[in-house]
PDB file of C-alpha atoms in Angstrom:
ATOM      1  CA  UNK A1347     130.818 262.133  44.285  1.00 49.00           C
ATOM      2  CA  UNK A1348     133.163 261.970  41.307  1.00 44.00           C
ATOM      3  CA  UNK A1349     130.282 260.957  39.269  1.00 48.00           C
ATOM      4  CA  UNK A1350     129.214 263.827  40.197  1.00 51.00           C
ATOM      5  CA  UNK A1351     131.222 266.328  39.672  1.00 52.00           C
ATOM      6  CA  UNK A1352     131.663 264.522  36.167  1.00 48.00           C
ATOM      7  CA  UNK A1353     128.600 265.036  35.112  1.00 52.00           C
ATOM      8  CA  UNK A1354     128.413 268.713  36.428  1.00 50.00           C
ATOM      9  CA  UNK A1355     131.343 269.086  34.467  1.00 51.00           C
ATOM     10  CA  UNK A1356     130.101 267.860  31.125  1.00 51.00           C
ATOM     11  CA  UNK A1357     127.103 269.861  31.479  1.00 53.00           C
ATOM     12  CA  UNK A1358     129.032 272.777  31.784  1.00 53.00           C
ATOM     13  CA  UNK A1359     131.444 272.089  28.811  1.00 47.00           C
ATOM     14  CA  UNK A1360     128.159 271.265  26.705  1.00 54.00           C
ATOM     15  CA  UNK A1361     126.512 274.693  27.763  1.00 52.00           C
ATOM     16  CA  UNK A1362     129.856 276.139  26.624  1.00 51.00           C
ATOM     17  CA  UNK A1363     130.062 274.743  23.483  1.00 52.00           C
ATOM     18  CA  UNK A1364     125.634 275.606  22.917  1.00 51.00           C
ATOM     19  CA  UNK A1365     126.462 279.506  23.974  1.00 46.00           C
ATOM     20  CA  UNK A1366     129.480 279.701  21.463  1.00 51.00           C
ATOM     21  CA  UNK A1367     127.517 278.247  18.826  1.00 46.00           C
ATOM     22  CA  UNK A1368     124.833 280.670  19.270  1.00 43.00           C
ATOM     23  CA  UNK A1369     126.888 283.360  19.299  1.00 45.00           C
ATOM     24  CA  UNK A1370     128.405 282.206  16.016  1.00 42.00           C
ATOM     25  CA  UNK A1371     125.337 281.573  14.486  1.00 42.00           C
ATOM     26  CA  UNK A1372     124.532 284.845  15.301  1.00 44.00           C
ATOM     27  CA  UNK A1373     127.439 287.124  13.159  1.00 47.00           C
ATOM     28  CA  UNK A1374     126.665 284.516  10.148  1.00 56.00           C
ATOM     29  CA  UNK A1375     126.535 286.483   7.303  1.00 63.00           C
ATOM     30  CA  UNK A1376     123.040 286.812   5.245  1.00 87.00           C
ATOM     31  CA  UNK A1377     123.733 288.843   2.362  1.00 89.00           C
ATOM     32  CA  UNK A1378     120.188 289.729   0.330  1.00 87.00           C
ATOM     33  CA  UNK A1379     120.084 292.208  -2.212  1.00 88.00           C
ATOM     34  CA  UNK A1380     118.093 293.249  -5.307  1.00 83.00           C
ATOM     35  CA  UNK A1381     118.311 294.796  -8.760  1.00 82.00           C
ATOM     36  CA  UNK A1382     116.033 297.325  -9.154  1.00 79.00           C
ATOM     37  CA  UNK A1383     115.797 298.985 -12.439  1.00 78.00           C
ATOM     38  CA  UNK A1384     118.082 300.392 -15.705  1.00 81.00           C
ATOM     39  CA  UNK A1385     116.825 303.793 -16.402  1.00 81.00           C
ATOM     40  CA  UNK A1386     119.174 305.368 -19.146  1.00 83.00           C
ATOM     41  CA  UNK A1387     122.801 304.705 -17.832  1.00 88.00           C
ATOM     42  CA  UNK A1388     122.235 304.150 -14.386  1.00 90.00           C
ATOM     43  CA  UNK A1389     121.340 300.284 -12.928  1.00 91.00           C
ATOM     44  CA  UNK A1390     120.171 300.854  -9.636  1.00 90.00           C
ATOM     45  CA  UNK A1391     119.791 298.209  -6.469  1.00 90.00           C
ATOM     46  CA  UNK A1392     120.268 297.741  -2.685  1.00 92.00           C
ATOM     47  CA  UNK A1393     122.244 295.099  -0.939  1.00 95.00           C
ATOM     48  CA  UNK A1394     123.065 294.782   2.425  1.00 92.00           C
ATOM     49  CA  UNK A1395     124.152 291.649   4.979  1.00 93.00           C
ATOM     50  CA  UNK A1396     122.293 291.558   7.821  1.00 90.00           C
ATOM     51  CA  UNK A1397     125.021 289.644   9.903  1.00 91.00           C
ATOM     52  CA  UNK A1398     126.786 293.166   9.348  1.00 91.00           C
ATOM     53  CA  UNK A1399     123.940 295.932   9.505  1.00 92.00           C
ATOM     54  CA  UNK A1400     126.599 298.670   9.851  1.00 93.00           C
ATOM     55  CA  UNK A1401     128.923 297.724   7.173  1.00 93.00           C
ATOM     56  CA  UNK A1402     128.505 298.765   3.720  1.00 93.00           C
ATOM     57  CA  UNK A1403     128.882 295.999   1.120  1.00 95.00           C
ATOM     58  CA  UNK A1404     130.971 295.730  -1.925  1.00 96.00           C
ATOM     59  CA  UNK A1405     128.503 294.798  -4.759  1.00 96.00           C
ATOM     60  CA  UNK A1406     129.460 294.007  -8.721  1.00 96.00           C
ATOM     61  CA  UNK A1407     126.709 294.740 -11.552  1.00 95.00           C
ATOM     62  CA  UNK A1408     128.082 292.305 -14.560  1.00 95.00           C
ATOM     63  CA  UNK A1409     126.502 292.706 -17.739  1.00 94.00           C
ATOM     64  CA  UNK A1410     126.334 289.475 -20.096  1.00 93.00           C
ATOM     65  CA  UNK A1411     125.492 289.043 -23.552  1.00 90.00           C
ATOM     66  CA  UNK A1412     122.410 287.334 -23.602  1.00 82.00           C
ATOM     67  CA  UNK A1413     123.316 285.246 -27.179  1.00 81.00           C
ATOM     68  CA  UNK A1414     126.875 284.449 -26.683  1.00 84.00           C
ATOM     69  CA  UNK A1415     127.472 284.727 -22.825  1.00 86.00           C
ATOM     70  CA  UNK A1416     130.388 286.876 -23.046  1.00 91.00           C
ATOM     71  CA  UNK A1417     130.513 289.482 -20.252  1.00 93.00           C
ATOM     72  CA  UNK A1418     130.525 293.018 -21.209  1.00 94.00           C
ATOM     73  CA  UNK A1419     130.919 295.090 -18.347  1.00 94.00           C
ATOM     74  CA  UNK A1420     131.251 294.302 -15.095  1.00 95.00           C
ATOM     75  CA  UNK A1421     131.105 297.336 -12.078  1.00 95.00           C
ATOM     76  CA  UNK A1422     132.101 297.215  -8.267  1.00 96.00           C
ATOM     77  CA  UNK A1423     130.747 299.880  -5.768  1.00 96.00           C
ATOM     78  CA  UNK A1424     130.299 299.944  -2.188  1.00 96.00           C
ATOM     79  CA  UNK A1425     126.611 299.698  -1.328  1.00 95.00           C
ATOM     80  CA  UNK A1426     126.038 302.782   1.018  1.00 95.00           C
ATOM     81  CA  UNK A1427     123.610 305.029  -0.534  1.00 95.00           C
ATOM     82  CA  UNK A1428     120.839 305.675   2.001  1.00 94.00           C
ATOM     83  CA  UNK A1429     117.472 304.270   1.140  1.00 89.00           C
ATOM     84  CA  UNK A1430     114.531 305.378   3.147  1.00 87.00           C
ATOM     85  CA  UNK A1431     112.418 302.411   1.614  1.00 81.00           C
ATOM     86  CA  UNK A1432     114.857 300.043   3.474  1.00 85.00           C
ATOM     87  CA  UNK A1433     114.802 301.349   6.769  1.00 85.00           C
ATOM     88  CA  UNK A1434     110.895 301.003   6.672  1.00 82.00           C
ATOM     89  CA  UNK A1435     111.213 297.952   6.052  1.00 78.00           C
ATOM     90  CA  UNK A1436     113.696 297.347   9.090  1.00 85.00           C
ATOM     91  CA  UNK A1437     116.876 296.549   7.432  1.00 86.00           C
ATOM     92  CA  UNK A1438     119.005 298.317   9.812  1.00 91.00           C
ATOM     93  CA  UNK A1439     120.503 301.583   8.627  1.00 93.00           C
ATOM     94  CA  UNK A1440     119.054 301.999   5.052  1.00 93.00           C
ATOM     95  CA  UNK A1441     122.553 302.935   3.541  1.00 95.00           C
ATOM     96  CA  UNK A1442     122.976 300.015   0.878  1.00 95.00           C
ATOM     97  CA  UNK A1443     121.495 301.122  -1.985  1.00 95.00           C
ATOM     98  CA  UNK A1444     123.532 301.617  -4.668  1.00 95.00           C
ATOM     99  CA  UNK A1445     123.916 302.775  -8.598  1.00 92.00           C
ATOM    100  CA  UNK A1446     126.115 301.928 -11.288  1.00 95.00           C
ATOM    101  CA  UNK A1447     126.438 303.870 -15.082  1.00 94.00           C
ATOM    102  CA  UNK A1448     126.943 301.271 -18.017  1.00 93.00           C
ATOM    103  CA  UNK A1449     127.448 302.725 -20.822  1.00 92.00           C
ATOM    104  CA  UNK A1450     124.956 301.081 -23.569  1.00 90.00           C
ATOM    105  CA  UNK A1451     126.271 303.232 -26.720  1.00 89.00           C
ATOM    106  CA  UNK A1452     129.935 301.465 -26.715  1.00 92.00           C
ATOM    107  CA  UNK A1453     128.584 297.838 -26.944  1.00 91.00           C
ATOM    108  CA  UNK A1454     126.558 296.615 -30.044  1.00 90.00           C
ATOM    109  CA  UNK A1455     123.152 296.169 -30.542  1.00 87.00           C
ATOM    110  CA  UNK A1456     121.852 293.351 -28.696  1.00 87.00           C
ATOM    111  CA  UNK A1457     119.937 292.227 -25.845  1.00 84.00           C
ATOM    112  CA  UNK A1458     122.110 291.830 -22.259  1.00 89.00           C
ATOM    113  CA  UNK A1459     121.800 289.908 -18.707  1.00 88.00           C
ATOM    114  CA  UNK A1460     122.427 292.621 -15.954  1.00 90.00           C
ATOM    115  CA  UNK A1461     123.237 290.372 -12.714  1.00 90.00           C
ATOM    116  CA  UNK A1462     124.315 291.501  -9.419  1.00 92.00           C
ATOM    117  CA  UNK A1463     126.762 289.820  -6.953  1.00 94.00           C
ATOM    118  CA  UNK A1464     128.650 290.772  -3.510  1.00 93.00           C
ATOM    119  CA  UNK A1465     131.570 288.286  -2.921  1.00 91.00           C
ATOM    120  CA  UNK A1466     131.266 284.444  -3.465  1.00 90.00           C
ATOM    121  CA  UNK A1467     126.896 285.800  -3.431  1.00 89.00           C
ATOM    122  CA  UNK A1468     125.082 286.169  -6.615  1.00 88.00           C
ATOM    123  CA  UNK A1469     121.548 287.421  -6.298  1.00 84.00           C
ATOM    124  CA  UNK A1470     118.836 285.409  -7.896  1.00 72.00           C
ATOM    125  CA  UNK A1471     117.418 288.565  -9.717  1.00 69.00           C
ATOM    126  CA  UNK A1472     118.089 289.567 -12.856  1.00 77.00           C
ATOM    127  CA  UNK A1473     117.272 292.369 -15.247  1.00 79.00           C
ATOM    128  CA  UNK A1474     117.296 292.475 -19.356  1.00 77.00           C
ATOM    129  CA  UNK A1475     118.590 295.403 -21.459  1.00 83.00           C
ATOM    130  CA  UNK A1476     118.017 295.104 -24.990  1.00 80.00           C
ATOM    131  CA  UNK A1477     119.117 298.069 -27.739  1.00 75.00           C
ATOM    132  CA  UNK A1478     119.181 298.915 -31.146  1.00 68.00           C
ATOM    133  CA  UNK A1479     116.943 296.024 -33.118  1.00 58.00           C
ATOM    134  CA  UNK A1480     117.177 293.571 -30.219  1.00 56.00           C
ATOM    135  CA  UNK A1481     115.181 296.713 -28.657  1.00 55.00           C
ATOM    136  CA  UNK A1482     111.781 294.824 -30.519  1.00 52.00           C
ATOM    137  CA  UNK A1483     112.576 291.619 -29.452  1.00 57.00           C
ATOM    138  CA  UNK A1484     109.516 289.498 -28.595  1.00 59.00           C
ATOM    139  CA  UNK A1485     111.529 288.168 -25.314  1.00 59.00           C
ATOM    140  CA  UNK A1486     110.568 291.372 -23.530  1.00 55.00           C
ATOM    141  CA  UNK A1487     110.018 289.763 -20.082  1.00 68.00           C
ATOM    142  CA  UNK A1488     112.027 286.985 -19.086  1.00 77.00           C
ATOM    143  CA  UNK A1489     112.184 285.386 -15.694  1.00 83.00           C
ATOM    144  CA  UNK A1490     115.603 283.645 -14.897  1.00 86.00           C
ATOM    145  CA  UNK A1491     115.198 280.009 -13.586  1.00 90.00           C
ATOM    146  CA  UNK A1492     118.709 279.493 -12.744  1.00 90.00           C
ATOM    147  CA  UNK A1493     121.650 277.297 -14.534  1.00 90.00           C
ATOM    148  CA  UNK A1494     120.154 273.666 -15.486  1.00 93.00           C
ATOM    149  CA  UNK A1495     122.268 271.009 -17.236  1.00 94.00           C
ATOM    150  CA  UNK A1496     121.881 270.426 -20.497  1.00 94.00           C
ATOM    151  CA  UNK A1497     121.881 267.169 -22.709  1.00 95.00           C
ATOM    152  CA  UNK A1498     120.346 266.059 -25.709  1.00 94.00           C
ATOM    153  CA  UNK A1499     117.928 262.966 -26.803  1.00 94.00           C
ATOM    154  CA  UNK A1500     116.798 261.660 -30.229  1.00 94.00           C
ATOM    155  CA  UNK A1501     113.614 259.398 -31.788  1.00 93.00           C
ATOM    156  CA  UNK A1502     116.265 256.331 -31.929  1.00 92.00           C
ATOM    157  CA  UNK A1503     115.105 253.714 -29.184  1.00 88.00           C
ATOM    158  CA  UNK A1504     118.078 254.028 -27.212  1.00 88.00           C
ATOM    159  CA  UNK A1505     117.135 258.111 -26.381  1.00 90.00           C
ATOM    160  CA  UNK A1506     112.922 257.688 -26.482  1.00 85.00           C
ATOM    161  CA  UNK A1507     112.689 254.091 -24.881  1.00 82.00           C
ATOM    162  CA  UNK A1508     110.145 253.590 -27.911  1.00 83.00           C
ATOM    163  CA  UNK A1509     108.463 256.509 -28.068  1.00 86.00           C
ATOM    164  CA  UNK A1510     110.096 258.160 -31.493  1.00 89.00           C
ATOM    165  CA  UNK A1511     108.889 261.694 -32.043  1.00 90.00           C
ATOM    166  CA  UNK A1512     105.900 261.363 -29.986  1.00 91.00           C
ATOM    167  CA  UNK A1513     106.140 263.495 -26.354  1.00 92.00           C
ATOM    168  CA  UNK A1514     104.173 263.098 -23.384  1.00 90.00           C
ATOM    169  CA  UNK A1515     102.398 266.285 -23.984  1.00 90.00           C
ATOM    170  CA  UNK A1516     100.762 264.832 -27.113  1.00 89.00           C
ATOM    171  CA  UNK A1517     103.029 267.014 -29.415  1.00 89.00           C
ATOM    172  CA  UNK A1518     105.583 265.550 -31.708  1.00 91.00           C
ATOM    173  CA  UNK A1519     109.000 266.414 -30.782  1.00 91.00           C
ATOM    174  CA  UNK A1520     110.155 269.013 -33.547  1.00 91.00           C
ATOM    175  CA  UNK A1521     114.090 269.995 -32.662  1.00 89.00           C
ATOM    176  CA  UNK A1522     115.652 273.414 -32.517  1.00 88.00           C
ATOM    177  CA  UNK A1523     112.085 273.435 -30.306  1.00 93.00           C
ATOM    178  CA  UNK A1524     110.869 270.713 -28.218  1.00 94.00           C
ATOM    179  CA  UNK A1525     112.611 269.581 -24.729  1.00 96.00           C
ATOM    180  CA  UNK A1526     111.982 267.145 -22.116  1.00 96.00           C
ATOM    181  CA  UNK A1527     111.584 268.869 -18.739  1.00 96.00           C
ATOM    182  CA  UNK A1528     110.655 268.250 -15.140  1.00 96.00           C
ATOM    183  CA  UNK A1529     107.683 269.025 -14.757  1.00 95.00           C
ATOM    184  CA  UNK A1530     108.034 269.641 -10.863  1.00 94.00           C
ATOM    185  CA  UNK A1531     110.533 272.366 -11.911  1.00 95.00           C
ATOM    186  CA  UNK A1532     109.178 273.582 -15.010  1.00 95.00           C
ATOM    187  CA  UNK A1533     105.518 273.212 -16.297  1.00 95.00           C
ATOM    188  CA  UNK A1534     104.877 271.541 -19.639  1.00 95.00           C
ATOM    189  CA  UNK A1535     103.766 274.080 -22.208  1.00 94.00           C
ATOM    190  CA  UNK A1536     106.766 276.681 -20.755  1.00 94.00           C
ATOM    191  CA  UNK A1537     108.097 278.413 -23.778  1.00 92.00           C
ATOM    192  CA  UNK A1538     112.007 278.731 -22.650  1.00 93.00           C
ATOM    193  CA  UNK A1539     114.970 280.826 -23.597  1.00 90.00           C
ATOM    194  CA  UNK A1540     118.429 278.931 -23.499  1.00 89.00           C
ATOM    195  CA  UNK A1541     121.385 280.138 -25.334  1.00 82.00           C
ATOM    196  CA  UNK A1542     119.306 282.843 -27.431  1.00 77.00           C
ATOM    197  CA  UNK A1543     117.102 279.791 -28.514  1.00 84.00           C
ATOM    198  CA  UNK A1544     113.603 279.657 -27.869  1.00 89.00           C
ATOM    199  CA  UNK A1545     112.118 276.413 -27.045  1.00 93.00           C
ATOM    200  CA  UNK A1546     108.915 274.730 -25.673  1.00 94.00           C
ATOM    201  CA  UNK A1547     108.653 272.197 -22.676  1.00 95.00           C
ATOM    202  CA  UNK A1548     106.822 269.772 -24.446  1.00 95.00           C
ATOM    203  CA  UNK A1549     108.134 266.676 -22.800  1.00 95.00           C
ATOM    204  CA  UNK A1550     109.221 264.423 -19.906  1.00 93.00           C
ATOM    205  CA  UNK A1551     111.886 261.701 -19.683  1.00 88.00           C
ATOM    206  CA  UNK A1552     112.636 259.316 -16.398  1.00 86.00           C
ATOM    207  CA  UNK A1553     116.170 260.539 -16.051  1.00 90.00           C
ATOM    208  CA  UNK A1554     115.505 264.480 -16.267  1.00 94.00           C
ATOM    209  CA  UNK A1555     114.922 265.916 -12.773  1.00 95.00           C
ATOM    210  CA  UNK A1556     115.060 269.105 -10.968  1.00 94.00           C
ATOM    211  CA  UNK A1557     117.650 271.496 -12.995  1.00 95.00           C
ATOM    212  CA  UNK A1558     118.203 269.037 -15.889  1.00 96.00           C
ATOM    213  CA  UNK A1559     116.655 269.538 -19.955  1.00 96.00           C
ATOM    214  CA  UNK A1560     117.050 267.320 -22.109  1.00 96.00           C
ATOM    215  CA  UNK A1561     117.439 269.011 -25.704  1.00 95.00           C
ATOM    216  CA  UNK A1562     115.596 267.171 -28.610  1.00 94.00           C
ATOM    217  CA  UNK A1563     117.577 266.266 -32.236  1.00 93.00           C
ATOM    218  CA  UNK A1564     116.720 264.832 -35.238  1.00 91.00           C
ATOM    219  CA  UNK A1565     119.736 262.403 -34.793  1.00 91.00           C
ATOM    220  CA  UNK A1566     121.824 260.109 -32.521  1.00 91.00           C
ATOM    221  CA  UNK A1567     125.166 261.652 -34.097  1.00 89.00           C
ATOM    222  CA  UNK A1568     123.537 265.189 -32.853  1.00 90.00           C
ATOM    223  CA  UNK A1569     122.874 264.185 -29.155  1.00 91.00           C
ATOM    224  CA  UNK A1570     126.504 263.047 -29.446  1.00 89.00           C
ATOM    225  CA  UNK A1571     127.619 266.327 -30.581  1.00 85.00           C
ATOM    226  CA  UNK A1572     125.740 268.246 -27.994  1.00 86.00           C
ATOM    227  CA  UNK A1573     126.728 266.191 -25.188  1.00 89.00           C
ATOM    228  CA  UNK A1574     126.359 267.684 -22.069  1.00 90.00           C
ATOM    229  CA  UNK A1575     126.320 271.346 -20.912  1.00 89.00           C
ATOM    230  CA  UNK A1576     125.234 273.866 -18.856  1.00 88.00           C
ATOM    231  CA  UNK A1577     123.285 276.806 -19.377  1.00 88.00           C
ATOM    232  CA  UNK A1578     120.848 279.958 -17.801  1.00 89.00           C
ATOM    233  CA  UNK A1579     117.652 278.982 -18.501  1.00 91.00           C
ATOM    234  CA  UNK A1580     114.959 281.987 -19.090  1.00 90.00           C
ATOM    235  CA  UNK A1581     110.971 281.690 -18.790  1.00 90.00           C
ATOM    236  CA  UNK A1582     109.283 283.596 -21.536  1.00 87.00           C
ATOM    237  CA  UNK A1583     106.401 285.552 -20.265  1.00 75.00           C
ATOM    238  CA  UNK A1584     103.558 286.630 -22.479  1.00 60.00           C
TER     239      UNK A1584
END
């Protein structure tokens, strides 16, 4: 009988504990958002958490400097502008859209990083503002792949186990151009954009995987000098 009533007794606590974490589970917050467009001033979006369908979300448009990753601007607005769009596509009330006025003439000419976040949540999107001569860059359409470590290799034999200047892509390594890749992550033959440098993924190395590039030199003392970084990484679309 007591082993009985045991047992009853852990099934119930076990139920409990399944009901409590379903119900938790349930208010998790899922915050998705999206940057939709500059059009003069205004950067305009959506973002809404669909833990919290009827509250409206705080959201920050920061503004970078594509070439020396200093942020310009950076904006905070509650989300709540009604968007029929939204609702038709079922995310619950439609009021999380949301606009933001930078003002381009007071910073200098160059091309900018427009990213949008809501608390410890930054949105995988980005858009690209370029003015004044950076307005005719060639780097019209980039497509952000995220923050990869960066380090750096050389011909020595220490850096290309042998291989010197020649790359697994058939190329010979050139620097201020060529870097190893993964090719699971990124294809070879990717032209890149890191730090306002263009560069083509031209080669592979046994140690770079997943969100890792290895950035070529002409020299060992160079590799030193470069050590190891971290950057946004950009794909350079025709």
């Amino acid at each position: 009988m007591k082993k009985t009533r045991l047992m009853a007794g852990l099934l119930l606590v076990m139920l409990f504990t399944a009901v409590n974490c379903v119900m938790a589970l349930a208010g998790t917050s899922k915050i998705n958002g999206h940057l939709d467009s500059v059009e003069g001033k205004a950067v305009s979006g959506w973002l809404w958490d669909s833990g919290k369908p009827e509250e409206s979300q705080t959201v920050t448009v920061t503004v970078t400097d594509e070439h020396s990753g200093q942020v310009v601007a950076a904006v905070s607005v509650l989300a709540s502008e009604y968007r029929g769009d939204l609702t038709e596509d079922g995310m619950g009330t439609g009021n999380y859209g949301f606009h933001v006025e930078i003002d381009w003439d007071s910073l200098p000419h160059s091309s900018y990083i427009i990213s949008l976040s809501s608390g410890n949540t930054v949105i995988s999107r980005k858009l690209r503002y370029a003015s004044g001569d950076a307005a005719a860059s060639p780097y019209r359409s980039l497509v952000p792949l995220g923050n990869f470590k960066l380090t750096a290799y050389c011909p020595c034999r220490i850096c290309s186990e042998g291989w010197g200047r020649r790359t697994s892509s058939g190329a010979l390594a050139t620097a201020s151009h060529t870097v190893a890749v993964d090719p699971r992550v990124i294809p070879i033959g990717s032209r890149l954009l890191i730090n306002g440098q263009e560069y083509v993924a031209e080669d592979i190395g046994g140690a770079v995987k997943g969100h890792h590039i290895d950035v070529y030199y002409n020299t060992h003392a160079e590799t030193r000098n470069h050590g190891t970084s971290s950057a946004e990484v950009f794909l350079i679309q025709e």
